[in-house]
GROMACS .gro file of C-alpha atoms in nm:
model
   99
    1MET     CA    1  -0.015  -0.002  -0.006
    2ALA     CA    2   0.175   0.353  -0.100
    3THR     CA    3   0.166   0.617   0.183
    4VAL     CA    4   0.167   1.003   0.177
    5ASN     CA    5   0.374   1.212   0.326
    6LEU     CA    6   0.182   1.401   0.567
    7ASP     CA    7   0.373   1.690   0.560
    8LEU     CA    8   0.250   1.786   0.201
    9THR     CA    9   0.035   2.069   0.199
   10PRO     CA   10  -0.368   1.894   0.222
   11ILE     CA   11  -0.620   2.012  -0.028
   12HIS     CA   12  -0.902   2.156   0.246
   13GLN     CA   13  -1.212   2.063  -0.071
   14CYS     CA   14  -1.258   2.037  -0.405
   15SER     CA   15  -1.580   2.149  -0.609
   16VAL     CA   16  -1.439   1.986  -0.935
   17GLU     CA   17  -1.764   1.756  -0.951
   18GLY     CA   18  -1.616   1.641  -1.270
   19CYS     CA   19  -1.294   1.483  -1.099
   20THR     CA   20  -1.291   1.105  -1.082
   21PHE     CA   21  -1.113   1.149  -0.743
   22ASN     CA   22  -1.402   1.436  -0.578
   23ALA     CA   23  -1.601   1.295  -0.355
   24SER     CA   24  -1.889   1.536  -0.174
   25THR     CA   25  -1.591   1.878  -0.246
   26SER     CA   26  -1.363   1.617  -0.081
   27CYS     CA   27  -1.039   1.525  -0.366
   28HIS     CA   28  -0.933   1.201  -0.286
   29ALA     CA   29  -0.617   1.191  -0.520
   30PRO     CA   30  -0.353   1.089  -0.271
   31ALA     CA   31  -0.105   1.330  -0.466
   32ILE     CA   32  -0.229   1.631  -0.724
   33THR     CA   33   0.009   1.840  -0.927
   34VAL     CA   34  -0.100   2.192  -0.962
   35GLY     CA   35  -0.026   2.315  -1.307
   36ASP     CA   36   0.129   2.239  -1.628
   37HIS     CA   37   0.325   2.428  -1.779
   38GLY     CA   38   0.291   2.766  -1.584
   39ALA     CA   39  -0.013   2.703  -1.635
   40ASN     CA   40  -0.328   2.777  -1.292
   41HIS     CA   41  -0.469   2.416  -1.335
   42CYS     CA   42  -0.499   2.056  -1.173
   43ALA     CA   43  -0.289   1.891  -1.422
   44THR     CA   44  -0.450   1.587  -1.108
   45PHE     CA   45  -0.806   1.590  -1.280
   46LEU     CA   46  -0.914   1.302  -1.464
   47GLY     CA   47  -1.327   1.320  -1.592
   48ILE     CA   48  -1.386   0.949  -1.602
   49PRO     CA   49  -1.737   0.849  -1.483
   50THR     CA   50  -1.606   0.584  -1.264
   51LYS     CA   51  -1.547   0.762  -0.886
   52HIS     CA   52  -1.215   0.637  -0.741
   53THR     CA   53  -1.294   0.524  -0.378
   54PRO     CA   54  -1.230   0.776  -0.129
   55THR     CA   55  -0.964   0.645   0.104
   56ARG     CA   56  -0.786   0.932   0.157
   57ASP     CA   57  -0.753   1.274   0.220
   58GLY     CA   58  -0.619   1.416  -0.110
   59HIS     CA   59  -0.238   1.607  -0.087
   60VAL     CA   60  -0.063   1.917  -0.293
   61GLY     CA   61   0.226   1.637  -0.468
   62ALA     CA   62   0.410   1.897  -0.671
   63CYS     CA   63   0.372   2.243  -0.793
   64GLN     CA   64   0.494   2.378  -1.089
   65LEU     CA   65   0.393   2.740  -0.980
   66ALA     CA   66   0.702   2.881  -0.944
   67ASP     CA   67   0.564   3.262  -0.963
   68CYS     CA   68   0.321   3.148  -0.651
   69THR     CA   69   0.367   3.245  -0.280
   70HIS     CA   70   0.373   2.967  -0.164
   71ASN     CA   71   0.544   2.764  -0.352
   72SER     CA   72   0.944   2.684  -0.266
   73ASP     CA   73   1.122   2.424  -0.464
   74LEU     CA   74   0.816   2.366  -0.682
   75THR     CA   75   0.667   2.296  -0.285
   76CYS     CA   76   0.357   2.383  -0.191
   77HIS     CA   77   0.384   2.568   0.175
   78ALA     CA   78   0.022   2.690   0.195
   79SER     CA   79  -0.125   2.561   0.483
   80THR     CA   80  -0.372   2.433   0.252
   81ILE     CA   81  -0.557   2.501  -0.050
   82GLU     CA   82  -0.887   2.519  -0.248
   83VAL     CA   83  -0.953   2.337  -0.629
   84GLY     CA   84  -1.222   2.466  -0.841
   85THR     CA   85  -1.384   2.590  -1.176
   86ALA     CA   86  -1.238   2.950  -1.231
   87ASP     CA   87  -1.477   3.096  -1.529
   88SER     CA   88  -1.241   3.057  -1.777
   89GLY     CA   89  -1.418   2.640  -1.735
   90GLN     CA   90  -1.026   2.535  -1.592
   91THR     CA   91  -0.970   2.322  -1.344
   92ARG     CA   92  -0.741   2.499  -1.053
   93CYS     CA   93  -0.533   2.564  -0.758
   94LEU     CA   94  -0.815   2.865  -0.606
   95THR     CA   95  -0.511   2.940  -0.325
   96TYR     CA   96  -0.219   3.102  -0.582
   97SER     CA   97  -0.127   3.364  -0.551
   98ALA     CA   98   0.151   3.571  -0.741
   99ALA     CA   99   0.454   3.695  -0.618
   0.00000   0.00000   0.00000
């Protein structure tokens, strides 16, 4: 069984209902990646109809947003994050804050 480093930033809430890792606004991916080539979005989003069986709370495994104030060495240091859908329809880290 895989284990999660408890020093990783927990995902407080995810309001993206179409993600297979979301169950009742709680992310259950063991660890997500935020950002993809500098774009602020959840790179772990998986929009398939089969839901992932909730087994644990999700964490931020890596953050590729080097310009975020919470990012140090590609690791998120916010106390928690929220993931949601932006006006553009993209799944984003709503805790992102430009440095």
